[in-house]
C-alpha cells in the first residue's frame, strides 16, 4: 500500500512475519491553547494534553474500534493517520512511513456528512475519483454503482438539502468507499442518526466490509465511536480510551463470529455480546475510578 | 381532492383544516393593507396639494407626477439621460464587481497580502465617497469616467469585504474533507472554496447594483453633461417637482427590475439551496 496508489490494486507484498500496517509509538499530542486574559491582563497559553503515551499496533485487514468519551483524542488519532496532525512527540507509522497528506489510499468518513451542498449525490461520490485521475465515464459508472450499493439508487441527482440525514451519511459512505481505499478512517460515522437508521447503516457498512473479507484486499478499518455497543458489535478489536489526558485503558479482541452483518439485530441480545460489553463497561468504570493507574495492561 | 405526489397529503386533523384558510386570510389581509396604505398616502398627498395645505410647486402632486411621467419618460431627453446613466451604472457594476471580488478573494486566500492591505480597507471605505465626486470630476472632466470612478470606489470596497469574508467562512469540515480527498490549490479553490462563497457573493452583488446606481446619480448631480442625476438637479432648480418625482419613480423601477433579474439568476444558479 503505497502513499499514492493509482486506480489499480496496490502492491501489497505480504511479508511472512507481518509487520503492523499502523503503529503508534509512545505518541503524545499537546495542543497549546490561547487562554483568555487573566486578571493581570496577560493573555497566557495553556497546554492541553490530548494524547499521552499512545502505543498501538494495528495489522492490515483488522477492524479496530476506538471507544471513549468525547475529548479523549480519538479524532486526533485518526487525523494523525490521515496526515492532518503530526504528533508532538513519539511516532506514527503507516505502512512503513510517516502519514502524509494526501494519501490516496485512505477513505475518511466524518460524523457530519461533509457533502458539498452544490453537488448532486453522484457528483459528491465522484469527488475522490476526480483527484485520482479517473475519467468521466469511469467516475459516473463507479458513483452510480456505489450509490446503489448503499441503497440510494434513483437519488443520484439530488442535492444535499433534498436528502435526509440517513441518506446524507449513505452518500458520505459511498464517497468514502468509492476509490476503494485499503484504509478506512471512520469518525463516529453513524452517531448523528436515529437508532433504526443507525442499525441499518451499520449492517450495510459491515456487509460491504465483510464481502471483501475473503478477497485479495481486506480493508483495514479504524472506527471511532463513543458507543461501546457499536464498537463490540462491529469490530474485531476494541480499544477503550479515557480522557484528560487521552490514553488507552483497555485493548481487547472481540471473538464474536463473522460474518455478522445479517444478524446485527440478534447479536445484540446474545449472552456472549452482553458479557463482553458488560465486562468492558466495568473495566471502563474501574479505570475511571483509578485515574492515576493510566493504561491497563494488554 | 387530488393527491399530490410531491408532498405528503396533509393530515385531516381539525388543526390542519383551520390553519390553511387562516394563512390565506392573513396574506390577503397584508396585501390589502399594503394597497390601502399606498392609496391613502397618495390620496392625502393629492388632497393636501389641491387644498393648498402644501405648496404644489414644492411638493408636487400625484396626478401631476403621473402627467409628468407620461410627458417626460418617453421624451428624447429622458431616454438620452437613461442611456447615459444606465451605461455608467452598467460599466461601474461590471468593473467594480469583478475587481472587488477578485481583490476580496486574493485577500481572503493570502494571509500575507491580507495583513498588508487589510488595515487600509476600513479607513478608505469610511471616506464619504460623494465628497470625492468634485475631485474625480476635476481629474476626468465631465465624462462617463468620472461617474464610473465614483461608483466603482463604492462598489469595490463592499465587494472586497464581502468576498473576503465569504472565502474565509468556508465550512471547516468541508475543507478537511477536501484536503483528505486530495484537493490542492487550484482544484481546492475551484471545487470547494469558490462554490461555497457563491451565495454570499450573490447577496453582495445584489446590494452592489443599488450602490452603483447611487454613485452614478450622485456624481451626475454634482456635475455632468447628462444623465438622470443631472435631470433631477435641473428640474428641481426650475421647480418642476412633478418631473423630479417622475424620475425618482423611474429610478425605483429600474432597481426593482434589476432585483427581479437577480432573483431569477439566483434561483437558477443556486438550485441546490432549495430543499
Ligand atoms: N486543533 C486543535 N486545537 C486545540 N485543541 C484541540 C485541537 N484538536 C483537538 N483538540 C482538543 O484535544 C482533545 C481531544 O480532541 P479529539 O481528538 O477531537 O477528541 P475526541 O474525538 O475523542 O472527542 C479535546 O480536548 C479537544 O478540544
Ligand atoms: Mg471526535
XYZ file of N, CA and C in Angstrom, chain A residues 17-161:
435
model
N 6.518 -12.602 8.199
C 6.219 -12.144 9.549
C 5.624 -10.750 9.413
N 4.280 -10.664 9.424
C 3.647 -9.396 9.075
C 3.971 -8.299 10.081
N 4.511 -7.208 9.568
C 4.707 -6.051 10.438
C 3.411 -5.272 10.410
N 3.106 -4.570 11.505
C 1.802 -3.900 11.541
C 1.691 -2.823 10.461
N 0.474 -2.645 9.977
C 0.223 -1.606 8.986
C 0.348 -0.236 9.649
N -0.190 -0.185 10.889
C -0.213 1.086 11.614
C 0.474 0.880 12.944
N 1.347 1.796 13.305
C 1.758 1.760 14.701
C 1.922 3.154 15.285
N 1.394 3.289 16.477
C 1.582 4.488 17.278
C 2.645 4.120 18.303
N 3.767 4.858 18.313
C 4.825 4.532 19.259
C 4.994 5.675 20.249
N 4.546 5.458 21.462
C 4.643 6.442 22.538
C 4.252 7.843 22.055
N 3.082 7.914 21.457
C 2.645 9.171 20.853
C 2.026 10.109 21.893
N 2.506 11.330 21.886
C 1.921 12.389 22.718
C 1.424 13.493 21.805
N 0.319 14.078 22.161
C -0.147 15.243 21.409
C -0.546 16.328 22.398
N 0.119 17.455 22.284
C -0.190 18.578 23.169
C -0.663 19.738 22.315
N -1.840 20.263 22.624
C -2.321 21.466 21.930
C -2.079 22.665 22.824
N -1.439 23.676 22.261
C -1.225 24.893 23.041
C -2.421 25.800 22.814
N -3.143 26.048 23.887
C -4.364 26.847 23.749
C -4.102 28.270 24.203
N -4.654 29.194 23.444
C -4.597 30.602 23.845
C -5.702 30.800 24.872
N -5.312 30.913 26.145
C -6.375 31.064 27.142
C -6.767 32.530 27.250
N -7.967 32.746 27.752
C -8.461 34.116 27.888
C -7.555 34.900 28.837
N -7.586 36.207 28.704
C -6.723 37.041 29.536
C -7.040 36.858 31.018
N -5.992 36.700 31.814
C -6.220 36.568 33.254
C -6.300 37.948 33.903
N -6.320 37.950 35.248
C -6.512 39.223 35.971
C -5.435 40.251 35.636
N -4.197 39.752 35.423
C -3.099 40.674 35.139
C -3.183 41.251 33.734
N -4.114 40.776 32.971
C -4.265 41.283 31.613
C -3.364 40.578 30.632
N -2.583 39.615 31.117
C -1.695 38.910 30.208
C -2.412 37.713 29.607
N -2.493 37.658 28.291
C -3.116 36.532 27.618
C -2.154 35.361 27.633
N -2.380 34.403 28.501
C -1.448 33.295 28.641
C -1.792 32.156 27.713
N -0.949 31.145 27.729
C -1.258 29.940 26.979
C -1.392 28.790 27.957
N -2.156 27.782 27.521
C -2.415 26.651 28.382
C -2.188 25.404 27.534
N -1.525 24.430 28.095
C -1.282 23.222 27.328
C -2.358 22.191 27.599
N -2.887 21.625 26.516
C -3.898 20.600 26.660
C -3.317 19.295 26.133
N -3.222 18.321 27.026
C -2.667 17.034 26.602
C -3.796 16.205 26.012
N -3.804 16.129 24.684
C -4.885 15.408 24.017
C -4.598 13.913 23.973
N -3.322 13.569 23.850
C -2.948 12.157 23.834
C -1.680 11.985 24.657
N -1.660 10.898 25.449
C -0.485 10.684 26.289
C -0.032 9.233 26.193
N 1.175 9.073 25.711
C 1.786 7.741 25.662
C 0.958 6.684 24.963
N 0.535 6.988 23.742
C -0.280 6.024 23.000
C 0.625 5.015 22.293
N 0.410 3.742 22.609
C 1.121 2.659 21.930
C 0.086 1.702 21.359
N -0.018 1.682 20.049
C -0.984 0.777 19.420
C -0.383 0.229 18.142
N -0.670 -1.030 17.883
C -0.297 -1.593 16.587
C -1.547 -2.171 15.954
N -1.742 -1.866 14.704
C -2.913 -2.389 14.004
C -2.441 -3.084 12.746
N -2.888 -4.331 12.589
C -2.461 -5.080 11.416
C -3.418 -4.888 10.257
N -2.863 -5.090 9.090
C -3.650 -4.932 7.873
C -4.871 -5.853 7.895
N -6.001 -5.307 7.508
C -7.209 -6.114 7.424
C -8.006 -6.172 8.706
N -7.497 -5.570 9.766
C -8.198 -5.612 11.046
C -9.269 -4.518 11.122
N -10.334 -4.817 11.834
C -11.383 -3.833 12.083
C -11.260 -3.439 13.558
N -10.711 -2.249 13.799
C -10.450 -1.824 15.172
C -11.381 -0.678 15.536
N -11.994 -0.774 16.706
C -12.834 0.325 17.167
C -12.128 1.067 18.295
N -12.131 2.390 18.221
C -11.642 3.218 19.323
C -12.866 3.771 20.022
N -13.010 3.437 21.298
C -14.182 3.886 22.037
C -13.747 4.802 23.158
N -14.535 5.800 23.421
C -14.219 6.658 24.558
C -15.082 7.894 24.539
N -15.120 8.548 25.682
C -15.938 9.742 25.798
C -15.374 10.842 24.907
N -16.163 11.858 24.730
C -15.726 12.985 23.917
C -14.501 13.641 24.545
N -13.531 13.966 23.730
C -12.344 14.663 24.231
C -11.183 13.762 24.594
N -11.302 12.464 24.313
C -10.181 11.615 24.700
C -9.192 11.408 23.563
N -9.341 12.148 22.504
C -8.304 12.162 21.474
C -8.517 11.184 20.325
N -9.725 10.666 20.187
C -9.987 9.688 19.129
C -9.822 10.324 17.752
N -10.470 11.485 17.572
C -10.377 12.170 16.279
C -8.934 12.553 15.976
N -8.222 12.970 17.018
C -6.821 13.335 16.826
C -6.020 12.151 16.294
N -6.326 10.962 16.795
C -5.600 9.786 16.305
C -5.900 9.536 14.823
N -7.150 9.673 14.444
C -7.495 9.494 13.027
C -6.811 10.560 12.182
N -6.836 11.802 12.687
C -6.199 12.889 11.949
C -4.704 12.638 11.757
N -4.097 11.990 12.748
C -2.678 11.646 12.610
C -2.486 10.650 11.479
N -3.380 9.669 11.399
C -3.256 8.663 10.344
C -3.485 9.289 8.969
N -4.366 10.311 8.925
C -4.652 10.969 7.650
C -3.564 11.968 7.283
N -2.659 12.242 8.221
C -1.602 13.215 7.958
C -2.037 14.643 8.208
N -3.172 14.820 8.890
C -3.656 16.175 9.179
C -2.990 16.747 10.425
N -2.615 15.851 11.341
C -1.979 16.272 12.594
C -0.692 15.483 12.754
N 0.361 16.175 13.167
C 1.615 15.471 13.414
C 1.887 15.463 14.903
N 2.258 14.317 15.454
C 2.361 14.205 16.918
C 3.431 15.144 17.494
N 3.157 15.623 18.695
C 4.116 16.474 19.390
C 5.378 15.691 19.690
N 5.186 14.443 20.160
C 6.346 13.569 20.318
C 5.891 12.149 20.054
N 6.860 11.257 19.884
C 6.525 9.902 19.513
C 6.407 9.783 18.011
N 5.947 8.633 17.567
C 5.983 8.374 16.141
C 4.726 7.645 15.680
N 4.191 8.079 14.566
C 3.097 7.345 13.946
C 3.631 6.781 12.642
N 3.456 5.498 12.464
C 3.932 4.884 11.224
C 2.755 4.237 10.508
N 2.624 4.580 9.247
C 1.577 3.972 8.433
C 2.270 3.355 7.223
N 2.184 2.031 7.135
C 2.786 1.316 6.019
C 4.261 1.694 5.849
N 4.964 1.758 6.973
C 6.402 1.969 6.919
C 6.873 3.407 6.899
N 5.939 4.359 6.726
C 6.389 5.758 6.714
C 5.460 6.622 7.560
N 5.872 7.856 7.768
C 5.015 8.794 8.485
C 3.864 9.191 7.563
N 2.647 9.201 8.082
C 1.490 9.545 7.235
C 1.642 10.943 6.647
N 1.262 11.064 5.384
C 1.323 12.373 4.751
C 0.043 12.654 3.986
N -0.251 13.908 3.875
C -1.461 14.353 3.187
C -1.089 14.707 1.744
N -1.873 14.375 0.763
C -2.995 13.454 0.833
C -2.544 12.035 0.567
N -3.212 11.104 1.222
C -2.936 9.703 0.988
C -4.115 9.131 0.211
N -3.860 8.794 -1.044
C -4.950 8.362 -1.919
C -5.491 6.987 -1.553
N -4.851 6.341 -0.610
C -5.314 5.005 -0.246
C -6.125 5.018 1.051
N -6.543 6.232 1.449
C -7.331 6.376 2.671
C -8.729 6.880 2.341
N -9.712 6.325 3.023
C -11.060 6.893 2.983
C -11.380 7.367 4.383
N -11.799 8.622 4.496
C -12.047 9.202 5.818
C -13.506 9.644 5.852
N -14.249 9.122 6.825
C -15.658 9.497 6.922
C -15.902 10.191 8.255
N -16.659 11.281 8.197
C -16.865 12.102 9.384
C -18.269 11.936 9.961
N -18.421 12.390 11.214
C -19.733 12.338 11.850
C -20.709 13.236 11.098
N -20.227 14.422 10.728
C -21.042 15.289 9.876
C -20.723 14.929 8.441
N -21.751 14.894 7.610
C -21.575 14.287 6.292
C -20.494 14.928 5.420
N -20.251 16.248 5.606
C -19.252 16.950 4.796
C -19.488 16.771 3.302
N -20.759 16.747 2.902
C -21.067 16.707 1.465
C -21.020 18.128 0.926
N -20.596 18.255 -0.326
C -20.625 19.568 -0.954
C -22.069 19.841 -1.361
N -22.701 20.849 -0.758
C -24.143 21.022 -0.979
C -24.496 21.419 -2.408
N -23.526 21.943 -3.164
C -23.822 22.361 -4.533
C -23.609 21.228 -5.532
N -23.211 20.077 -5.042
C -23.051 18.938 -5.925
C -24.159 17.932 -5.662
N -24.567 17.245 -6.695
C -25.550 16.186 -6.520
C -24.878 15.021 -5.804
N -25.717 14.095 -5.341
C -25.191 12.926 -4.649
C -24.121 12.251 -5.508
N -24.423 12.070 -6.790
C -23.466 11.370 -7.659
C -22.149 12.138 -7.765
N -22.264 13.458 -7.966
C -21.042 14.256 -8.121
C -20.226 14.273 -6.824
N -20.913 14.165 -5.682
C -20.186 14.079 -4.419
C -19.373 12.796 -4.341
N -19.981 11.703 -4.780
C -19.279 10.425 -4.733
C -18.106 10.442 -5.708
N -18.250 11.237 -6.780
C -17.185 11.297 -7.784
C -15.955 12.059 -7.305
N -16.135 12.900 -6.288
C -15.043 13.791 -5.883
C -13.688 13.100 -5.671
N -13.632 12.049 -4.843
C -12.322 11.411 -4.645
C -11.780 10.767 -5.925
N -12.689 10.439 -6.860
C -12.236 9.820 -8.112
C -11.600 10.865 -9.018
N -12.081 12.114 -8.879
C -11.519 13.208 -9.680
C -10.056 13.419 -9.320
N -9.751 13.411 -8.027
C -8.367 13.646 -7.631
C -7.484 12.437 -7.927
N -8.132 11.320 -8.239
C -7.349 10.129 -8.552
C -7.258 9.895 -10.054
N -7.685 10.899 -10.784
C -7.482 10.875 -12.233
C -8.368 9.915 -13.013
N -9.510 9.510 -12.471
C -10.433 8.674 -13.241
C -11.058 9.542 -14.325
N -11.404 8.946 -15.454
C -12.090 9.749 -16.464
C -13.597 9.789 -16.193
N -14.264 10.666 -16.917
C -15.674 10.956 -16.685
C -16.561 9.721 -16.639
N -16.415 8.930 -17.672
C -17.240 7.721 -17.792
C -17.064 6.809 -16.576
N -15.792 6.544 -16.279
C -15.472 5.655 -15.162
C -16.036 6.198 -13.857
N -15.889 7.515 -13.690
C -16.375 8.146 -12.458
C -17.880 7.978 -12.317
N -18.580 8.274 -13.401
C -20.041 8.181 -13.349
C -20.488 6.759 -13.045
N -19.902 5.808 -13.742
C -20.298 4.413 -13.538
C -20.029 3.995 -12.099
N -18.831 4.347 -11.625
C -18.447 3.960 -10.281
C -19.382 4.606 -9.242
N -19.666 5.892 -9.430
C -20.515 6.599 -8.469
C -21.914 5.985 -8.438
N -22.441 5.664 -9.614
C -23.764 5.023 -9.661
C -23.743 3.698 -8.914
N -22.689 2.932 -9.183
C -22.546 1.623 -8.557
C -22.479 1.760 -7.031
N -21.693 2.740 -6.563
C -21.542 2.926 -5.120
C -22.844 3.368 -4.477
N -23.567 4.275 -5.152
C -24.834 4.745 -4.588
C -25.841 3.606 -4.518
N -25.787 2.738 -5.496
C -26.687 1.590 -5.466
C -26.324 0.676 -4.302
N -25.018 0.527 -4.096
C -24.523 -0.319 -3.013
C -25.014 0.149 -1.645
N -25.116 1.461 -1.464
C -25.569 1.967 -0.160
C -27.073 2.233 -0.166
N -27.757 1.718 -1.175
C -29.213 1.795 -1.193
C -29.782 3.129 -1.625
N -29.065 3.841 -2.492
C -29.559 5.153 -2.921
C -29.796 5.204 -4.424
N -30.122 4.060 -5.007
C -30.423 4.054 -6.440
C -31.602 4.997 -6.691
N -31.465 5.823 -7.724
C -32.546 6.753 -8.059
C -32.404 8.102 -7.385
N -31.421 8.236 -6.495
C -31.230 9.515 -5.789
C -30.006 10.249 -6.313
N -29.459 9.757 -7.415
C -28.172 10.260 -7.908
C -28.148 11.766 -8.100
N -29.278 12.329 -8.562
C -29.223 13.744 -8.955
C -29.774 14.665 -7.876
N -29.919 14.140 -6.647
C -30.434 15.009 -5.588
C -29.307 15.726 -4.870
N -29.655 16.915 -4.399
C -28.679 17.712 -3.660
C -28.763 17.393 -2.170
N -27.755 17.809 -1.452
C -27.665 17.505 -0.030
C -28.942 17.891 0.732
N -29.448 19.097 0.444
C -30.617 19.573 1.179
C -31.878 18.765 0.889
